[in-house]
Tab-separated table of C-alpha atoms and ligand atoms in Angstrom:
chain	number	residue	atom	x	y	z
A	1	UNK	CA	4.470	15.243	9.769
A	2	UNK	CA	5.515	11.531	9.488
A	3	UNK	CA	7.994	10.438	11.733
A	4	UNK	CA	10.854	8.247	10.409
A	5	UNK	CA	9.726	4.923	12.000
A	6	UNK	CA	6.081	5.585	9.970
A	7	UNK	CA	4.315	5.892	13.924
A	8	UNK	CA	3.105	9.525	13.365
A	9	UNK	CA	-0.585	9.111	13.840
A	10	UNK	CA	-1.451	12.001	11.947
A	11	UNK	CA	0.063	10.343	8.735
A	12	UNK	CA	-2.151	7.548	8.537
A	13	UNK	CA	-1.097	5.854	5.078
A	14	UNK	CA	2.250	5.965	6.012
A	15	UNK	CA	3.102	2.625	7.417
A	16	UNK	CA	6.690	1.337	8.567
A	17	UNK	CA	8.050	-1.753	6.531
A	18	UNK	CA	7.069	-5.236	8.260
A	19	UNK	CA	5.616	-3.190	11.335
A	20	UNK	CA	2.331	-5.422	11.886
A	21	UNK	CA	-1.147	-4.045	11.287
A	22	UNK	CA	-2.443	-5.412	14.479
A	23	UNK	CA	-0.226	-6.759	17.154
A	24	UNK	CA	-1.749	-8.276	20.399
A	25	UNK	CA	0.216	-9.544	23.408
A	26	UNK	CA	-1.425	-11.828	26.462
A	27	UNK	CA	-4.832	-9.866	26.021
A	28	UNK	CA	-7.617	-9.990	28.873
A	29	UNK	CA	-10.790	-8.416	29.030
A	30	UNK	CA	-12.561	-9.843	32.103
A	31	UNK	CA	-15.832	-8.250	33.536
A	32	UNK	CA	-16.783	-8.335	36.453
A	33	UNK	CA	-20.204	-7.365	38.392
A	34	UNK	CA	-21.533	-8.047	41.672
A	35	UNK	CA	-20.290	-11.348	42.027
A	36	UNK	CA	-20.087	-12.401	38.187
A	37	UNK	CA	-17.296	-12.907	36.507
A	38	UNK	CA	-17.330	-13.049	32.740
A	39	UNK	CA	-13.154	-13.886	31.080
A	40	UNK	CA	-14.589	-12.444	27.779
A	41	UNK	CA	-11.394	-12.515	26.053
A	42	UNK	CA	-8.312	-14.838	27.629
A	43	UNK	CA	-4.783	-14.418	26.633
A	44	UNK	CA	-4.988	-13.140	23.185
A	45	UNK	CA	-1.570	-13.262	21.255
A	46	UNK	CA	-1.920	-12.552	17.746
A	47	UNK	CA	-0.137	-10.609	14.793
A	48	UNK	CA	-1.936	-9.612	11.990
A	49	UNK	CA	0.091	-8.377	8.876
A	50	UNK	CA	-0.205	-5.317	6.811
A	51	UNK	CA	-2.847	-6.024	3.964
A	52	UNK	CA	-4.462	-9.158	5.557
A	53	UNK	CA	-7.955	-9.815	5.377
A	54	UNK	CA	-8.964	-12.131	8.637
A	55	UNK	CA	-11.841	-13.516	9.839
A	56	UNK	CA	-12.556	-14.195	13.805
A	57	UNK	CA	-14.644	-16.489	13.826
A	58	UNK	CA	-16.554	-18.119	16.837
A	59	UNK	CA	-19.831	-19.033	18.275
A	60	UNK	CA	-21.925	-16.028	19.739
A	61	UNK	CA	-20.419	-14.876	23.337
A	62	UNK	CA	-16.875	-16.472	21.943
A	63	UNK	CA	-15.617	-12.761	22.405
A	64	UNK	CA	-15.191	-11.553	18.421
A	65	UNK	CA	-16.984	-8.246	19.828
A	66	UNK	CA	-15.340	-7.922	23.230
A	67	UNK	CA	-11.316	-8.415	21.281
A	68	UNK	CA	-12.093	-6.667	18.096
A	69	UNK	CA	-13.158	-3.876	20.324
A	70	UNK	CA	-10.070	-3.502	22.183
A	71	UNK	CA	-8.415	-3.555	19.091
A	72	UNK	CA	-10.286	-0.627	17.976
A	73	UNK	CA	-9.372	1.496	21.271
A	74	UNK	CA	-12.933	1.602	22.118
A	75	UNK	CA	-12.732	-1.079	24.826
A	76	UNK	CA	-9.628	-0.637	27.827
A	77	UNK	CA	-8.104	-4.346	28.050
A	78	UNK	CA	-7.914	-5.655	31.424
A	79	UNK	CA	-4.212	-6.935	31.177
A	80	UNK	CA	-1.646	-7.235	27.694
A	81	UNK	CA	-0.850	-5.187	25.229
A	82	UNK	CA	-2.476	-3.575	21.738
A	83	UNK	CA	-0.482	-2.001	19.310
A	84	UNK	CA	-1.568	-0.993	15.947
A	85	UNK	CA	1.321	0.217	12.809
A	86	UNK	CA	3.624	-0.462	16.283
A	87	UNK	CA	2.141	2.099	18.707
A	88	UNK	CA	1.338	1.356	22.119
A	89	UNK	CA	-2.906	1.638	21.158
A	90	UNK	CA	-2.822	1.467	25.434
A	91	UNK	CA	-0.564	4.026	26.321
A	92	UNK	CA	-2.297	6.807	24.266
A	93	UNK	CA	-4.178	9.123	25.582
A	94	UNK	CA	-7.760	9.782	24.773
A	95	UNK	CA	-7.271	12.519	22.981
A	96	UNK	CA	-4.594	10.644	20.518
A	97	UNK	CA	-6.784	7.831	20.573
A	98	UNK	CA	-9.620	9.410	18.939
A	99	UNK	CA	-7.019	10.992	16.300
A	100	UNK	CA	-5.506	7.577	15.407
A	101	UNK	CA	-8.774	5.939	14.976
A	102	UNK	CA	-9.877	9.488	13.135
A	103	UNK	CA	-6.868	9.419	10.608
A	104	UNK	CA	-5.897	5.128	10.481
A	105	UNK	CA	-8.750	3.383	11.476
A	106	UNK	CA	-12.286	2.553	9.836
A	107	UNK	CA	-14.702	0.540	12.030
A	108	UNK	CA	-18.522	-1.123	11.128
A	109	UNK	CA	-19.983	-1.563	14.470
A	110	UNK	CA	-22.663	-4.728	14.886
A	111	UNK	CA	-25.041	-2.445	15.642
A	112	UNK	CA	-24.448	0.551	13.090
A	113	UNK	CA	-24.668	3.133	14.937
A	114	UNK	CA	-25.418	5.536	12.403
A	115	UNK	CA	-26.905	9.408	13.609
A	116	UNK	CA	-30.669	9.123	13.436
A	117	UNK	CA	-30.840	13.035	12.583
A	118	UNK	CA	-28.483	12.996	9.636
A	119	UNK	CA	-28.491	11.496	6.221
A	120	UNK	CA	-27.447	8.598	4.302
A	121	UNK	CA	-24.734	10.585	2.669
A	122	UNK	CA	-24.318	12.598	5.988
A	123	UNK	CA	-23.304	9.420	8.260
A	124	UNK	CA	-21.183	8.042	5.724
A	125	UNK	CA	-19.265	10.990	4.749
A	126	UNK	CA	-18.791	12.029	8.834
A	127	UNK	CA	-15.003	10.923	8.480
A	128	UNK	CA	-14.460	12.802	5.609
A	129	UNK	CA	-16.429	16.075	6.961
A	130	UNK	CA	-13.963	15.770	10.438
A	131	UNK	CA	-10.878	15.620	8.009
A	132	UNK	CA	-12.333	18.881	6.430
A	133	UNK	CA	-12.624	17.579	2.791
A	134	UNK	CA	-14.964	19.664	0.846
A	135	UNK	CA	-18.702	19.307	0.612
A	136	UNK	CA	-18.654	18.524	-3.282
A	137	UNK	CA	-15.903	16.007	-3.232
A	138	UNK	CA	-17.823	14.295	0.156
A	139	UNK	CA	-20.530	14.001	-1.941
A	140	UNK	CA	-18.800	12.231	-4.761
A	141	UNK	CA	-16.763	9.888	-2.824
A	142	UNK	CA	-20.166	8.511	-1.535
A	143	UNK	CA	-22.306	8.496	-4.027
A	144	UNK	CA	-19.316	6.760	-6.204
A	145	UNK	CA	-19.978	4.447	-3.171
A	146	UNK	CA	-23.427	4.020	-2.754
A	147	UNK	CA	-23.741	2.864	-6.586
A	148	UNK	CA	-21.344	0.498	-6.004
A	149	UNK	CA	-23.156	-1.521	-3.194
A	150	UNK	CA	-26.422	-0.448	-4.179
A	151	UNK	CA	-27.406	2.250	-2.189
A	152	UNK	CA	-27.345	4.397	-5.261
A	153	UNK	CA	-30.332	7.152	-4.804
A	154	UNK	CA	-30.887	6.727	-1.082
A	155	UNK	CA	-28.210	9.346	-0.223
A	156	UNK	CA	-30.874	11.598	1.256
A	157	UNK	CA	-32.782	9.207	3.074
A	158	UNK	CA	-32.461	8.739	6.714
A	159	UNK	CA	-31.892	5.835	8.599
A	160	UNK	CA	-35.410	5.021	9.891
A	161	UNK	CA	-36.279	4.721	6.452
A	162	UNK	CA	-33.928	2.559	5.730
A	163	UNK	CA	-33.811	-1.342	5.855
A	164	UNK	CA	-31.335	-2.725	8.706
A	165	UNK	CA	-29.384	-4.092	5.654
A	166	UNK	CA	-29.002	-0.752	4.001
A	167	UNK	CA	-28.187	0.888	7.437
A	168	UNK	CA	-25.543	-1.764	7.647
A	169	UNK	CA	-24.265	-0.431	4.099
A	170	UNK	CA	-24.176	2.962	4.866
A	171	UNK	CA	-22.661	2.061	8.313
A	172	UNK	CA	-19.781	-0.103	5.761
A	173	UNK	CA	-19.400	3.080	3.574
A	174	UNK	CA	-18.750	5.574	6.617
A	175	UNK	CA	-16.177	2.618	7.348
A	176	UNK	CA	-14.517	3.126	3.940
A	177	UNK	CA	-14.815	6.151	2.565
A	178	UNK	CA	-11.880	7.871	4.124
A	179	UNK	CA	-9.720	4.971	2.678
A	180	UNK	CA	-8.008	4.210	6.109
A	181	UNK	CA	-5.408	1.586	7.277
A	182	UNK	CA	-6.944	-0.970	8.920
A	183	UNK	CA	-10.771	-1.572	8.836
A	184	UNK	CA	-12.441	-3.680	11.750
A	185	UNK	CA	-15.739	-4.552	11.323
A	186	UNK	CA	-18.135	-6.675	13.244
A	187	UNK	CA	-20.074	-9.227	11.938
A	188	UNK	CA	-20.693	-6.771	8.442
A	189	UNK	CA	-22.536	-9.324	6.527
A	190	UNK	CA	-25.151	-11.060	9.153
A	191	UNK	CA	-28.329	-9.103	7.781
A	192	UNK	CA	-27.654	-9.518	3.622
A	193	UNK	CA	-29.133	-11.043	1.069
A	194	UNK	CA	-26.116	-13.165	-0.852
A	195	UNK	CA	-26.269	-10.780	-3.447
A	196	UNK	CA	-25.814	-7.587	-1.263
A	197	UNK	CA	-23.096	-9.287	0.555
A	198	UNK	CA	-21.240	-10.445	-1.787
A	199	UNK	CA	-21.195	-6.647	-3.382
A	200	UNK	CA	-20.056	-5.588	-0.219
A	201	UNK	CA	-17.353	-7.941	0.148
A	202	UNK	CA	-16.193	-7.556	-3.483
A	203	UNK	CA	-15.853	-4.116	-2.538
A	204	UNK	CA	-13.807	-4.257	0.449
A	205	UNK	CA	-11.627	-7.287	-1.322
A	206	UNK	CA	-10.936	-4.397	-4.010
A	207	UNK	CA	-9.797	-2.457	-1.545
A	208	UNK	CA	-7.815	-4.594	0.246
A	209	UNK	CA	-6.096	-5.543	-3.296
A	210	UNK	CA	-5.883	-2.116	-4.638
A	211	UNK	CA	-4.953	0.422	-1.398
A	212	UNK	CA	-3.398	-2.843	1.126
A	213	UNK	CA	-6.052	-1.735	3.676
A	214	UNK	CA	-6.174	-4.690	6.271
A	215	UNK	CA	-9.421	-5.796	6.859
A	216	UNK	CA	-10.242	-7.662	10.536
A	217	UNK	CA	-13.886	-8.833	10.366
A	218	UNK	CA	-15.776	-10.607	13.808
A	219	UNK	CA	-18.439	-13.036	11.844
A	220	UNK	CA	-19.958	-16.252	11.842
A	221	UNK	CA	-21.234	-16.005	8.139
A	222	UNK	CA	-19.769	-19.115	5.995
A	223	UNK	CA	-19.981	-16.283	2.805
A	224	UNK	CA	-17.571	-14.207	4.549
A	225	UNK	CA	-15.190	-16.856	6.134
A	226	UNK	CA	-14.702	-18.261	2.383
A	227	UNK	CA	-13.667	-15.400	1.434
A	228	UNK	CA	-10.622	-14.770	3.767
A	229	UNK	CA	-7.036	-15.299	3.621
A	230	UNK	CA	-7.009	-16.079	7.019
A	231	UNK	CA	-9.637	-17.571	10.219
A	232	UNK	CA	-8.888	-17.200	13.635
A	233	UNK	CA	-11.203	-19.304	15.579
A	234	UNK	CA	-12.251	-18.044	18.813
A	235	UNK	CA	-13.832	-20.359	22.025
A	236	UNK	CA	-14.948	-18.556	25.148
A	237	UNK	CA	-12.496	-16.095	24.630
A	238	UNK	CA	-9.433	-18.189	23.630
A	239	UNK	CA	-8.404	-18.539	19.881
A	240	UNK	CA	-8.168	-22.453	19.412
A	241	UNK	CA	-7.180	-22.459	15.644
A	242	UNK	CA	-5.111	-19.908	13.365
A	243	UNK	CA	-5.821	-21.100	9.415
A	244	UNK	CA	-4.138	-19.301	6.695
A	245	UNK	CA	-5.109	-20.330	3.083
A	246	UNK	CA	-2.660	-18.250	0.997
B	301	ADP	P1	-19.260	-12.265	20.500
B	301	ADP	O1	-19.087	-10.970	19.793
B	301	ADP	O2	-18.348	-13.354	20.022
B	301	ADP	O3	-20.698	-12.719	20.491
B	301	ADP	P2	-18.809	-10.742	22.938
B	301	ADP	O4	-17.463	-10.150	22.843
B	301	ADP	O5	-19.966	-9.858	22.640
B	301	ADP	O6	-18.861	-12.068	22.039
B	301	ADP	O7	-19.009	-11.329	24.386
B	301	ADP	C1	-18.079	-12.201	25.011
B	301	ADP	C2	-18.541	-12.487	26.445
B	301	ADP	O8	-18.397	-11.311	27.213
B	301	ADP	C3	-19.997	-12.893	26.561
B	301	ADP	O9	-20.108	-13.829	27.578
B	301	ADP	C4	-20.681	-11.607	26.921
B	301	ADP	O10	-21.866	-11.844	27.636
B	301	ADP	C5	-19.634	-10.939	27.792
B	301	ADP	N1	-19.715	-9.456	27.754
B	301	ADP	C6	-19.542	-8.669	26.672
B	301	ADP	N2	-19.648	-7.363	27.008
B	301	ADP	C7	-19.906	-7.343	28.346
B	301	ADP	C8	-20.111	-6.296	29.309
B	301	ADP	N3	-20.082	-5.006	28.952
B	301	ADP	N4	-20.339	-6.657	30.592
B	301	ADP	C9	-20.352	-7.958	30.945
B	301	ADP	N5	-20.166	-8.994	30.123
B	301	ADP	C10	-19.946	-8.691	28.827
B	302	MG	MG1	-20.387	-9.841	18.640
């Protein structure tokens, strides 16, 4: 299934040798409606290697949302170019779209955007269940999880009955589970305790370390922005500073 150059998106651990994780090129998003115009993300030219773990950082309405968005195929840029393991993120179609972010991609939204009918375990293992792992190995993979970031026992409950910051760790988990490529995840820490956060971003260094999944996180918490290898500094739209600490 993989092709030579590592591009097959079906083959999503496969990764070609210095391809980037994340390449942008002169990136706009710019809405417009009636007669406002809103340049939410301005000529965005950035590389992100294989196994980095970023930070964008920025004020709220600097864009974080609007670009990380984009890079996750779930927002069409207005003008440049996306490509992610070096294919052409615009040029696919929807269909091959969903299948790269299916197989490669793992993504916490800001606002979780978990199923209100299904479980704890159910929402987090919904990657898994579309990749047609079995039921008892599902199960494992997130309960091994959930113990990890403290969600151990709550697998059955669902998420009305949950805290917004364990929503926000089962939305992390469904992020995970399926051990993909590249993770982008928006603003993951901004409604943890320290001590929940810094579980959850122990766990996602490990994985970085251990598997080289590239992390690209949108936040504005200081606990999160300490932690990684890399800021990108975002101002109404426009990254101002690039700071690598490794
Ligand atoms: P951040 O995540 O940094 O807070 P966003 O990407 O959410 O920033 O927003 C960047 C700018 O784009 C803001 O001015 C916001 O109001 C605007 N924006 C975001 N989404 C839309 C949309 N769907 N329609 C119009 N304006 C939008
Ligand atoms: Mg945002």
């Amino acid at each position: 299934m993989s092709g030579a150059n590592g591009n097959d998106v079906s083959t999503g651990r496969v990764r070609a040798v210095g391809t980037p994780a994340v390449r942008t090129e002169s990136l706009w998003k710019v809405y417009e409606h009636d007669d406002i115009r809103v340049e939410a993300v301005r000529d965005v030219t950035l590389t992100i290697e294989q196994g980095e773990f970023v930070v964008l950082a920025g004020p709220s309405g600097s864009g974080k949302t609007t670009l990380l968005n984009m890079v996750g195929g779930l927002t069409r840029p207005s003008e440049g170019g996306i490509w992610i393991d070096g294919i052409d993120v615009t040029a696919l179609s929807e269909r091959d779209l969903a299948r790269l972010r299916l197989e490669r991609l793992g993504f916490v939204f800001q606002a979780y955007n978990l199923l209100p009918v299904l479980t704890a375990l159910e929402n987090a293992e919904f990657t898994l269940l579309l990749r047609d792992v079995p039921a008892d190995q599902r199960r494992a993979r997130v309960e091994k999880l959930f113990e990890r970031i403290g969600m151990g026992g709550l697998e059955d409950r669902r998420p009305g009955k949950l805290s917004g910051g364990q929503q926000q760790r089962v939305a992390v988990a469904r992020a995970v589970v399926g051990e993909p490529a590249l993770v982008l995840a928006d603003e993951p820490t901004a409604n943890l305790d320290t001590a929940t956060s810094t579980a959850l971003i122990d766990l996602m260094a490990e994985l970085n370390r251990d598997l080289g999944t590239t992390f690209v996180f949108a936040t504005h918490d200081t606990r999160l922005m300490d932690r990684a290898r890399r800021v990108i500094r975002l101002v109404d739209g426009a990254v101002v500073d690039d700071d690598r600490r490794d």
